[in-house]
C-alpha atoms as a printed R data frame, in Angstrom:
    type eleno elety resid chain resno      x       y       z
1   ATOM     1    CA   MET     A     1 61.368  22.035 109.561
2   ATOM     2    CA   HIS     A     2 61.863  18.705 110.598
3   ATOM     3    CA   ILE     A     3 62.197  17.866 114.163
4   ATOM     4    CA   LEU     A     4 63.138  15.320 116.362
5   ATOM     5    CA   LEU     A     5 61.722  14.893 119.503
6   ATOM     6    CA   THR     A     6 63.144  12.944 122.202
7   ATOM     7    CA   GLY     A     7 60.744  12.046 125.310
8   ATOM     8    CA   ALA     A     8 57.867  11.869 122.942
9   ATOM     9    CA   ALA     A     9 56.082   9.581 124.586
10  ATOM    10    CA   GLY     A    10 56.186  11.102 127.830
11  ATOM    11    CA   PHE     A    11 54.146  13.613 129.585
12  ATOM    12    CA   ILE     A    12 55.372  16.360 128.364
13  ATOM    13    CA   GLY     A    13 56.399  15.087 125.110
14  ATOM    14    CA   ARG     A    14 52.465  14.092 124.322
15  ATOM    15    CA   HIS     A    15 51.685  17.898 124.437
16  ATOM    16    CA   VAL     A    16 54.884  19.055 122.885
17  ATOM    17    CA   LEU     A    17 54.336  16.443 119.648
18  ATOM    18    CA   GLU     A    18 50.702  17.996 119.753
19  ATOM    19    CA   GLN     A    19 52.084  21.451 119.115
20  ATOM    20    CA   LEU     A    20 54.615  21.034 116.844
21  ATOM    21    CA   LEU     A    21 52.367  18.967 114.354
22  ATOM    22    CA   ALA     A    22 49.778  21.869 114.748
23  ATOM    23    CA   HIS     A    23 52.567  24.298 113.830
24  ATOM    24    CA   GLY     A    24 53.135  22.272 110.524
25  ATOM    25    CA   HIS     A    25 56.386  20.852 111.374
26  ATOM    26    CA   GLU     A    26 57.439  17.324 110.398
27  ATOM    27    CA   VAL     A    27 58.255  15.077 113.290
28  ATOM    28    CA   ARG     A    28 60.086  12.543 114.308
29  ATOM    29    CA   ALA     A    29 59.497  11.063 117.632
30  ATOM    30    CA   LEU     A    30 62.260   9.009 119.492
31  ATOM    31    CA   ASP     A    31 61.165   7.641 123.441
32  ATOM    32    CA   SER     A    32 62.724   4.458 125.145
33  ATOM    33    CA   MET     A    33 59.491   3.204 126.650
34  ATOM    34    CA   ARG     A    34 61.528   2.708 129.935
35  ATOM    35    CA   PRO     A    35 59.622   0.554 132.476
36  ATOM    36    CA   ASP     A    36 59.997   3.069 135.241
37  ATOM    37    CA   VAL     A    37 58.461   5.528 133.405
38  ATOM    38    CA   HIS     A    38 55.996   3.825 130.927
39  ATOM    39    CA   ARG     A    39 54.223   1.058 132.607
40  ATOM    40    CA   SER     A    40 54.923  -2.102 131.418
41  ATOM    41    CA   GLY     A    41 53.545  -3.309 127.996
42  ATOM    42    CA   THR     A    42 52.005   0.657 127.675
43  ATOM    43    CA   ALA     A    43 51.375   0.925 124.031
44  ATOM    44    CA   TRP     A    44 52.481   3.945 121.903
45  ATOM    45    CA   THR     A    45 51.021   4.999 119.205
46  ATOM    46    CA   PRO     A    46 52.218   8.225 117.765
47  ATOM    47    CA   PRO     A    47 49.565  10.505 115.395
48  ATOM    48    CA   ARG     A    48 49.428   9.336 111.607
49  ATOM    49    CA   GLY     A    49 52.482  11.026 109.462
50  ATOM    50    CA   VAL     A    50 54.727  10.704 113.001
51  ATOM    51    CA   GLU     A    51 57.971   8.753 112.615
52  ATOM    52    CA   ALA     A    52 58.289   6.925 115.883
53  ATOM    53    CA   LEU     A    53 61.722   5.392 116.875
54  ATOM    54    CA   VAL     A    54 62.189   3.160 120.058
55  ATOM    55    CA   GLY     A    55 65.326   3.537 121.439
56  ATOM    56    CA   ASP     A    56 68.449   4.405 123.892
57  ATOM    57    CA   VAL     A    57 69.907   8.123 123.124
58  ATOM    58    CA   ARG     A    58 73.047   6.335 124.899
59  ATOM    59    CA   ASP     A    59 72.892   3.856 121.695
60  ATOM    60    CA   ARG     A    60 75.698   5.839 119.563
61  ATOM    61    CA   ALA     A    61 74.011   3.851 116.333
62  ATOM    62    CA   PHE     A    62 70.366   4.552 116.756
63  ATOM    63    CA   VAL     A    63 71.350   8.639 117.460
64  ATOM    64    CA   SER     A    64 73.080   8.514 114.480
65  ATOM    65    CA   ARG     A    65 69.735   7.132 112.835
66  ATOM    66    CA   ALA     A    66 67.540   9.607 114.707
67  ATOM    67    CA   VAL     A    67 69.120  12.426 113.898
68  ATOM    68    CA   SER     A    68 69.992  11.931 110.439
69  ATOM    69    CA   GLY     A    69 68.049  14.337 108.316
70  ATOM    70    CA   VAL     A    70 66.578  16.482 110.824
71  ATOM    71    CA   ASP     A    71 66.718  20.571 111.246
72  ATOM    72    CA   ALA     A    72 66.174  20.678 114.977
73  ATOM    73    CA   VAL     A    73 66.479  18.596 118.119
74  ATOM    74    CA   ILE     A    74 63.557  18.937 121.048
75  ATOM    75    CA   HIS     A    75 66.070  17.010 123.725
76  ATOM    76    CA   LEU     A    76 63.390  15.959 126.630
77  ATOM    77    CA   ALA     A    77 64.453  12.401 127.205
78  ATOM    78    CA   ALA     A    78 65.200  12.054 131.023
79  ATOM    79    CA   LYS     A    79 65.505  10.064 134.271
80  ATOM    80    CA   VAL     A    80 63.463  12.907 136.330
81  ATOM    81    CA   GLY     A    81 62.865  12.583 140.056
82  ATOM    82    CA   LEU     A    82 64.294  13.075 143.632
83  ATOM    83    CA   GLY     A    83 66.002   9.485 143.486
84  ATOM    84    CA   VAL     A    84 65.416   6.890 146.248
85  ATOM    85    CA   ASP     A    85 69.043   7.090 147.859
86  ATOM    86    CA   LEU     A    86 72.332   7.655 146.739
87  ATOM    87    CA   ASP     A    87 72.388   3.936 144.387
88  ATOM    88    CA   ASP     A    88 70.200   5.987 141.964
89  ATOM    89    CA   MET     A    89 73.296   8.456 141.120
90  ATOM    90    CA   PRO     A    90 74.529   6.195 138.266
91  ATOM    91    CA   ASP     A    91 71.236   6.152 136.575
92  ATOM    92    CA   TYR     A    92 71.075   9.695 136.556
93  ATOM    93    CA   ALA     A    93 74.553  10.407 135.170
94  ATOM    94    CA   SER     A    94 74.252   7.906 132.496
95  ATOM    95    CA   SER     A    95 70.611   8.330 131.596
96  ATOM    96    CA   ASN     A    96 70.673  12.128 131.539
97  ATOM    97    CA   ASP     A    97 74.322  13.011 130.879
98  ATOM    98    CA   VAL     A    98 75.519  10.478 128.738
99  ATOM    99    CA   GLY     A    99 72.609  10.119 127.105
100 ATOM   100    CA   THR     A   100 72.834  13.849 125.958
101 ATOM   101    CA   ALA     A   101 76.409  13.697 125.424
102 ATOM   102    CA   GLU     A   102 75.710  11.118 122.810
103 ATOM   103    CA   LEU     A   103 73.156  13.031 121.020
104 ATOM   104    CA   LEU     A   104 74.926  16.092 120.939
105 ATOM   105    CA   ALA     A   105 77.879  14.089 119.396
106 ATOM   106    CA   GLY     A   106 75.595  12.634 116.752
107 ATOM   107    CA   MET     A   107 74.008  16.004 116.136
108 ATOM   108    CA   ALA     A   108 77.817  17.292 115.234
109 ATOM   109    CA   ARG     A   109 78.337  14.751 113.020
110 ATOM   110    CA   ALA     A   110 75.285  15.208 111.153
111 ATOM   111    CA   GLY     A   111 75.297  18.850 111.227
112 ATOM   112    CA   VAL     A   112 72.369  19.639 113.251
113 ATOM   113    CA   SER     A   113 72.625  23.289 114.611
114 ATOM   114    CA   ARG     A   114 69.512  23.868 116.666
115 ATOM   115    CA   LEU     A   115 68.723  22.189 120.325
116 ATOM   116    CA   THR     A   116 66.018  22.704 122.741
117 ATOM   117    CA   LEU     A   117 66.738  21.596 126.121
118 ATOM   118    CA   ALA     A   118 64.180  20.822 128.729
119 ATOM   119    CA   SER     A   119 66.168  21.886 131.503
120 ATOM   120    CA   SER     A   120 64.305  22.329 135.311
121 ATOM   121    CA   MET     A   121 64.051  24.843 138.266
122 ATOM   122    CA   VAL     A   122 66.166  22.372 140.652
123 ATOM   123    CA   VAL     A   123 69.480  23.807 138.731
124 ATOM   124    CA   TYR     A   124 69.008  26.788 141.313
125 ATOM   125    CA   GLY     A   125 68.846  24.577 144.259
126 ATOM   126    CA   GLU     A   126 67.190  27.197 146.816
127 ATOM   127    CA   GLY     A   127 67.644  30.196 144.561
128 ATOM   128    CA   PHE     A   128 68.821  33.153 146.679
129 ATOM   129    CA   GLY     A   129 66.993  34.555 150.176
130 ATOM   130    CA   ARG     A   130 67.317  38.123 151.608
131 ATOM   131    CA   CYS     A   131 68.658  38.473 155.069
132 ATOM   132    CA   PRO     A   132 67.455  41.557 156.875
133 ATOM   133    CA   ALA     A   133 70.956  41.813 158.199
134 ATOM   134    CA   HIS     A   134 73.344  40.627 155.170
135 ATOM   135    CA   GLY     A   135 70.772  41.437 152.706
136 ATOM   136    CA   SER     A   136 70.418  38.978 148.998
137 ATOM   137    CA   VAL     A   137 72.430  35.640 149.933
138 ATOM   138    CA   ARG     A   138 72.951  32.049 148.813
139 ATOM   139    CA   PRO     A   139 70.576  30.121 151.438
140 ATOM   140    CA   GLY     A   140 72.517  27.761 153.622
141 ATOM   141    CA   PRO     A   141 71.693  24.097 153.865
142 ATOM   142    CA   ARG     A   142 69.048  22.912 155.481
143 ATOM   143    CA   LEU     A   143 70.086  20.216 157.926
144 ATOM   144    CA   GLU     A   144 68.448  17.336 159.248
145 ATOM   145    CA   SER     A   145 68.182  18.490 162.646
146 ATOM   146    CA   ALA     A   146 66.750  21.467 161.957
147 ATOM   147    CA   LEU     A   147 63.939  19.259 159.656
148 ATOM   148    CA   ALA     A   148 63.505  16.894 162.666
149 ATOM   149    CA   ALA     A   149 62.741  19.958 164.781
150 ATOM   150    CA   GLY     A   150 60.174  21.390 162.281
151 ATOM   151    CA   ASP     A   151 62.697  24.138 161.276
152 ATOM   152    CA   PHE     A   152 62.054  23.994 157.609
153 ATOM   153    CA   GLU     A   153 63.406  27.769 156.079
154 ATOM   154    CA   PRO     A   154 66.562  28.091 154.902
155 ATOM   155    CA   PRO     A   155 68.921  29.883 157.174
156 ATOM   156    CA   CYS     A   156 71.249  32.711 156.259
157 ATOM   157    CA   PRO     A   157 74.635  31.191 155.952
158 ATOM   158    CA   ILE     A   158 76.022  34.122 157.728
159 ATOM   159    CA   CYS     A   159 73.882  34.579 160.980
160 ATOM   160    CA   ALA     A   160 71.165  31.703 160.369
161 ATOM   161    CA   LEU     A   161 68.436  34.513 160.246
162 ATOM   162    CA   ALA     A   162 65.243  33.118 158.343
163 ATOM   163    CA   LEU     A   163 65.169  34.708 155.015
164 ATOM   164    CA   ALA     A   164 62.582  36.272 152.877
165 ATOM   165    CA   VAL     A   165 62.079  34.810 149.353
166 ATOM   166    CA   GLY     A   166 63.506  36.072 146.308
167 ATOM   167    CA   LEU     A   167 62.394  35.258 142.701
168 ATOM   168    CA   VAL     A   168 65.427  33.453 140.245
169 ATOM   169    CA   ASP     A   169 66.269  34.914 137.110
170 ATOM   170    CA   GLU     A   170 68.431  33.032 134.769
171 ATOM   171    CA   GLU     A   171 71.393  34.384 135.728
172 ATOM   172    CA   THR     A   172 71.193  32.906 139.458
173 ATOM   173    CA   PRO     A   173 74.205  30.943 139.999
174 ATOM   174    CA   PHE     A   174 73.623  26.939 139.862
175 ATOM   175    CA   ASP     A   175 73.473  25.046 143.169
176 ATOM   176    CA   PRO     A   176 72.104  21.365 142.589
177 ATOM   177    CA   ARG     A   177 70.996  19.777 145.955
178 ATOM   178    CA   ASN     A   178 70.496  15.925 144.559
179 ATOM   179    CA   ALA     A   179 71.742  13.846 141.752
180 ATOM   180    CA   TYR     A   180 68.752  14.897 139.468
181 ATOM   181    CA   ALA     A   181 69.241  18.372 139.669
182 ATOM   182    CA   THR     A   182 73.162  17.819 139.022
183 ATOM   183    CA   SER     A   183 72.527  15.860 136.171
184 ATOM   184    CA   LYS     A   184 70.073  18.556 134.718
185 ATOM   185    CA   ALA     A   185 72.786  21.153 135.233
186 ATOM   186    CA   ALA     A   186 75.524  19.185 133.753
187 ATOM   187    CA   GLN     A   187 73.064  18.599 130.845
188 ATOM   188    CA   GLU     A   188 73.123  22.561 130.272
189 ATOM   189    CA   PHE     A   189 77.110  22.685 130.269
190 ATOM   190    CA   TYR     A   190 77.553  19.740 127.677
191 ATOM   191    CA   ALA     A   191 74.772  21.738 125.599
192 ATOM   192    CA   ALA     A   192 76.619  25.065 126.074
193 ATOM   193    CA   ASN     A   193 79.812  23.067 124.998
194 ATOM   194    CA   TRP     A   194 78.551  21.901 122.058
195 ATOM   195    CA   ALA     A   195 76.964  25.021 120.659
196 ATOM   196    CA   ARG     A   196 80.248  26.858 120.997
197 ATOM   197    CA   ALA     A   197 82.342  24.232 119.208
198 ATOM   198    CA   ALA     A   198 79.722  23.386 116.665
199 ATOM   199    CA   GLY     A   199 78.605  26.852 115.999
200 ATOM   200    CA   GLY     A   200 74.792  25.509 116.873
201 ATOM   201    CA   SER     A   201 72.318  27.473 118.982
202 ATOM   202    CA   ALA     A   202 70.609  26.171 122.301
203 ATOM   203    CA   ALA     A   203 67.822  27.079 124.596
204 ATOM   204    CA   MET     A   204 67.943  25.576 127.850
205 ATOM   205    CA   MET     A   205 63.862  25.406 129.400
206 ATOM   206    CA   ARG     A   206 64.012  25.447 133.147
207 ATOM   207    CA   TYR     A   207 60.693  24.130 133.563
208 ATOM   208    CA   HIS     A   208 59.308  24.750 136.895
209 ATOM   209    CA   ASN     A   209 56.510  22.771 138.391
210 ATOM   210    CA   VAL     A   210 54.570  21.508 135.561
211 ATOM   211    CA   TYR     A   211 51.006  19.574 135.893
212 ATOM   212    CA   GLY     A   212 48.424  19.207 134.022
213 ATOM   213    CA   PRO     A   213 46.489  16.243 131.428
214 ATOM   214    CA   GLY     A   214 48.492  13.283 131.278
215 ATOM   215    CA   MET     A   215 50.465  13.179 134.550
216 ATOM   216    CA   PRO     A   216 52.035  10.028 135.586
217 ATOM   217    CA   ARG     A   217 50.576   8.250 138.196
218 ATOM   218    CA   ASP     A   218 51.984   6.176 140.544
219 ATOM   219    CA   THR     A   219 55.328   5.870 139.522
220 ATOM   220    CA   PRO     A   220 58.540   6.905 141.198
221 ATOM   221    CA   TYR     A   221 58.340  10.613 139.458
222 ATOM   222    CA   ALA     A   222 54.664  11.729 139.750
223 ATOM   223    CA   GLY     A   223 54.814  15.010 140.247
224 ATOM   224    CA   VAL     A   224 53.150  16.544 143.628
225 ATOM   225    CA   ALA     A   225 49.872  17.197 141.979
226 ATOM   226    CA   SER     A   226 49.579  13.949 140.505
227 ATOM   227    CA   ILE     A   227 50.326  12.446 144.255
228 ATOM   228    CA   PHE     A   228 47.517  14.334 145.732
229 ATOM   229    CA   THR     A   229 45.090  13.595 143.026
230 ATOM   230    CA   SER     A   230 45.776   9.800 143.157
231 ATOM   231    CA   ALA     A   231 45.406  10.273 147.354
232 ATOM   232    CA   LEU     A   232 42.049  11.758 147.012
233 ATOM   233    CA   ARG     A   233 40.661   9.697 144.015
234 ATOM   234    CA   ARG     A   234 41.058   6.366 146.688
235 ATOM   235    CA   GLY     A   235 38.806   8.920 149.521
236 ATOM   236    CA   GLU     A   236 42.308   9.859 151.288
237 ATOM   237    CA   ALA     A   237 43.391  12.940 152.381
238 ATOM   238    CA   PRO     A   238 46.459  14.284 150.341
239 ATOM   239    CA   ARG     A   239 49.510  14.430 152.712
240 ATOM   240    CA   VAL     A   240 51.399  17.132 152.581
241 ATOM   241    CA   PHE     A   241 55.187  17.202 153.935
242 ATOM   242    CA   GLU     A   242 56.863  19.937 155.992
243 ATOM   243    CA   ASP     A   243 54.020  22.496 156.692
244 ATOM   244    CA   GLY     A   244 52.930  23.350 153.324
245 ATOM   245    CA   ARG     A   245 54.232  26.308 152.928
246 ATOM   246    CA   GLN     A   246 56.792  25.560 150.564
247 ATOM   247    CA   ARG     A   247 56.495  28.174 147.521
248 ATOM   248    CA   ARG     A   248 56.102  27.127 143.892
249 ATOM   249    CA   ASP     A   249 55.884  27.964 140.814
250 ATOM   250    CA   PHE     A   250 52.812  25.929 139.121
251 ATOM   251    CA   VAL     A   251 52.843  26.171 135.342
252 ATOM   252    CA   HIS     A   252 50.152  23.938 133.085
253 ATOM   253    CA   VAL     A   253 51.690  21.781 130.615
254 ATOM   254    CA   ARG     A   254 50.514  23.073 127.667
255 ATOM   255    CA   ASP     A   255 51.933  26.644 128.594
256 ATOM   256    CA   VAL     A   256 55.310  24.587 129.250
257 ATOM   257    CA   ALA     A   257 54.793  22.961 125.504
258 ATOM   258    CA   ALA     A   258 54.019  26.244 123.878
259 ATOM   259    CA   ALA     A   259 57.281  28.117 125.143
260 ATOM   260    CA   THR     A   260 58.919  24.633 124.014
261 ATOM   261    CA   VAL     A   261 57.878  25.136 120.560
262 ATOM   262    CA   ARG     A   262 57.973  28.736 120.365
263 ATOM   263    CA   ALA     A   263 61.940  28.730 121.443
264 ATOM   264    CA   CYS     A   264 62.578  25.615 118.845
265 ATOM   265    CA   GLU     A   265 61.274  28.074 116.479
266 ATOM   266    CA   ARG     A   266 62.745  31.225 117.331
267 ATOM   267    CA   HIS     A   267 65.954  30.964 118.972
268 ATOM   268    CA   VAL     A   268 68.154  30.333 116.110
269 ATOM   269    CA   GLU     A   269 71.716  31.677 117.823
270 ATOM   270    CA   GLY     A   270 73.974  31.428 120.452
271 ATOM   271    CA   VAL     A   271 73.432  29.621 123.826
272 ATOM   272    CA   ARG     A   272 70.256  31.287 126.095
273 ATOM   273    CA   ALA     A   273 68.729  30.060 129.325
274 ATOM   274    CA   TYR     A   274 64.465  30.450 130.084
275 ATOM   275    CA   ASN     A   275 62.868  30.230 133.108
276 ATOM   276    CA   VAL     A   276 59.549  28.703 132.162
277 ATOM   277    CA   GLY     A   277 56.818  29.422 134.735
278 ATOM   278    CA   SER     A   278 53.903  30.889 135.489
279 ATOM   279    CA   GLY     A   279 55.035  34.226 137.549
280 ATOM   280    CA   ILE     A   280 52.680  33.419 140.047
281 ATOM   281    CA   PRO     A   281 54.121  31.651 143.127
282 ATOM   282    CA   ARG     A   282 51.945  29.687 145.320
283 ATOM   283    CA   THR     A   283 52.494  27.091 148.293
284 ATOM   284    CA   VAL     A   284 52.388  23.437 147.864
285 ATOM   285    CA   GLY     A   285 49.523  23.801 150.379
286 ATOM   286    CA   ASP     A   286 47.414  25.534 147.995
287 ATOM   287    CA   MET     A   287 47.454  22.968 145.615
288 ATOM   288    CA   ALA     A   288 46.454  20.483 147.815
289 ATOM   289    CA   LEU     A   289 43.557  22.746 148.964
290 ATOM   290    CA   ALA     A   290 42.662  23.459 145.200
291 ATOM   291    CA   LEU     A   291 42.406  19.839 144.514
292 ATOM   292    CA   ALA     A   292 40.477  19.000 147.460
293 ATOM   293    CA   LEU     A   293 37.884  21.378 147.189
294 ATOM   294    CA   ALA     A   294 37.526  20.592 143.398
295 ATOM   295    CA   LEU     A   295 37.187  17.005 144.132
296 ATOM   296    CA   HIS     A   296 35.100  17.405 147.315
297 ATOM   297    CA   GLY     A   297 37.366  15.383 149.187
298 ATOM   298    CA   PRO     A   298 39.249  15.437 152.628
299 ATOM   299    CA   ALA     A   299 41.165  18.512 153.419
300 ATOM   300    CA   PRO     A   300 44.894  18.178 153.247
301 ATOM   301    CA   VAL     A   301 46.927  17.028 156.139
302 ATOM   302    CA   VAL     A   302 50.248  18.691 157.120
303 ATOM   303    CA   THR     A   303 52.373  15.603 157.953
304 ATOM   304    CA   GLY     A   304 55.829  17.851 159.083
305 ATOM   305    CA   GLN     A   305 57.565  14.958 157.216
306 ATOM   306    CA   TYR     A   306 60.535  16.039 155.065
307 ATOM   307    CA   ARG     A   307 62.993  14.496 152.454
308 ATOM   308    CA   LEU     A   308 66.481  16.044 152.723
309 ATOM   309    CA   GLY     A   309 67.695  17.249 149.057
310 ATOM   310    CA   ASP     A   310 64.314  18.917 148.805
311 ATOM   311    CA   VAL     A   311 63.945  22.560 147.845
312 ATOM   312    CA   ARG     A   312 62.050  24.623 150.421
313 ATOM   313    CA   HIS     A   313 61.335  27.633 147.923
314 ATOM   314    CA   ILE     A   314 62.019  27.930 144.188
315 ATOM   315    CA   THR     A   315 59.990  30.449 142.071
316 ATOM   316    CA   ALA     A   316 60.987  32.113 138.570
317 ATOM   317    CA   ASP     A   317 61.029  35.127 136.834
318 ATOM   318    CA   SER     A   318 59.830  34.539 133.774
319 ATOM   319    CA   SER     A   319 60.235  37.788 132.280
320 ATOM   320    CA   ARG     A   320 62.898  36.856 129.708
321 ATOM   321    CA   LEU     A   321 60.746  34.483 127.514
322 ATOM   322    CA   ARG     A   322 58.116  36.513 127.811
323 ATOM   323    CA   ARG     A   323 60.449  39.661 126.455
324 ATOM   324    CA   GLU     A   324 62.096  37.787 123.875
325 ATOM   325    CA   LEU     A   325 60.195  34.837 122.473
326 ATOM   326    CA   GLY     A   326 56.820  36.776 123.104
327 ATOM   327    CA   TRP     A   327 55.562  33.718 125.132
328 ATOM   328    CA   ALA     A   328 52.747  34.435 128.116
329 ATOM   329    CA   PRO     A   329 50.856  31.205 129.803
330 ATOM   330    CA   ALA     A   330 47.457  30.990 128.872
331 ATOM   331    CA   VAL     A   331 46.200  28.685 131.155
332 ATOM   332    CA   ASP     A   332 44.681  29.949 134.886
333 ATOM   333    CA   PHE     A   333 46.033  27.901 138.237
334 ATOM   334    CA   ALA     A   334 42.122  27.722 139.223
335 ATOM   335    CA   ASP     A   335 40.895  26.582 135.608
336 ATOM   336    CA   GLY     A   336 43.900  24.139 135.444
337 ATOM   337    CA   MET     A   337 43.249  22.838 139.165
338 ATOM   338    CA   THR     A   338 39.644  22.143 137.932
339 ATOM   339    CA   GLU     A   339 40.226  20.719 134.790
340 ATOM   340    CA   LEU     A   340 42.821  18.357 136.681
341 ATOM   341    CA   ALA     A   341 40.336  17.397 139.349
342 ATOM   342    CA   ALA     A   342 38.052  16.647 136.582
343 ATOM   343    CA   LEU     A   343 40.083  14.259 134.778
344 ATOM   344    CA   SER     A   344 41.403  12.616 137.866
345 ATOM   345    CA   VAL     A   345 37.733  11.601 138.096
346 ATOM   346    CA   GLU     A   346 37.165  10.298 134.510
347 ATOM   347    CA   GLN     A   347 40.112   8.199 135.079
348 ATOM   348    CA   PRO     A   348 40.179   6.311 138.559
349 ATOM   349    CA   ALA     A   349 42.955   4.866 140.047
350 ATOM   350    CA   ARG     A   350 43.767   1.516 139.895
351 ATOM   351    CA   PRO     A   351 43.309  -0.614 142.901
352 ATOM   352    CA   ARG     A   352 46.028  -1.391 145.008
353 ATOM   353    CA   VAL     A   353 47.327  -4.506 145.074
354 ATOM   354    CA   ALA     A   354 48.593  -5.576 148.761
355 ATOM   355    CA   ALA     A   355 52.368  -7.071 149.046
356 ATOM   356    CA   GLY     A   356 53.126 -10.467 150.542
């Protein structure tokens, strides 16, 4: 197929591009090269034979050129992260939602009928939990007063008891709890609107905590694994927020790329969401300790710090992706941590520049 890949120069995009080429697809690779994602002056040289476009998906004329003549679109381009404050909201809405809407409108004009969309586990918020008294419930909000007191577990909204953690499947209702999460939920709704109106197919890939080679470092969008390895390379202990017991599903970027390409190739009808995770929940503290051991660095420090809007626990049931598309993760967590540690040693962090 001839495939348009947006966000092609990004962390996940580079791996998706590599796998698309390995599968024999013709790729048009697009990226905005925005400086808050790619350091100023960063060069982007796609592999030979790949048509590269630099531009913004919010630009209608540029989008019309980008979608012309392609068979399918993999849309990864987005502003990611939690944001610093409420002033970030307009940029999330513009970059992610307006950008996606312009891309979908361009696809409709060009008659492109297949979309694979990078979504996120954050659309679920806290997912759901099990209360000993009330069964399966949507966790209540975590109040700042409770977090400040070191009470990190989300409560039952009925009786305020602590909840047991449950896996979320794709039918779990949305409950986005920050601007980024809200923008990803909106992207899915726009994609579903487009698919129904245009007779297209849309696969929503709800990525869990992605790590691996090429993770961004020292940017606002660095994942927790990148933050930990950056600290360890400086000889500092990784600092773990809350009590370190937040549960996540850490999935390797090569596995995420394989799932994305598989969905692009095989999902050809209707709207379908797929959780993309390893299927084995681990804590943030587990990851920090694994990286500290692999890098022979200082033990993690549990800080008790917190950020409003952070999700306490979110872990996925990825069985639909395995069952319907025949995908399975191939990278073991321990092997992935060892690889990540080795790469961080080979590519030492840049020295910090003091402000003044």
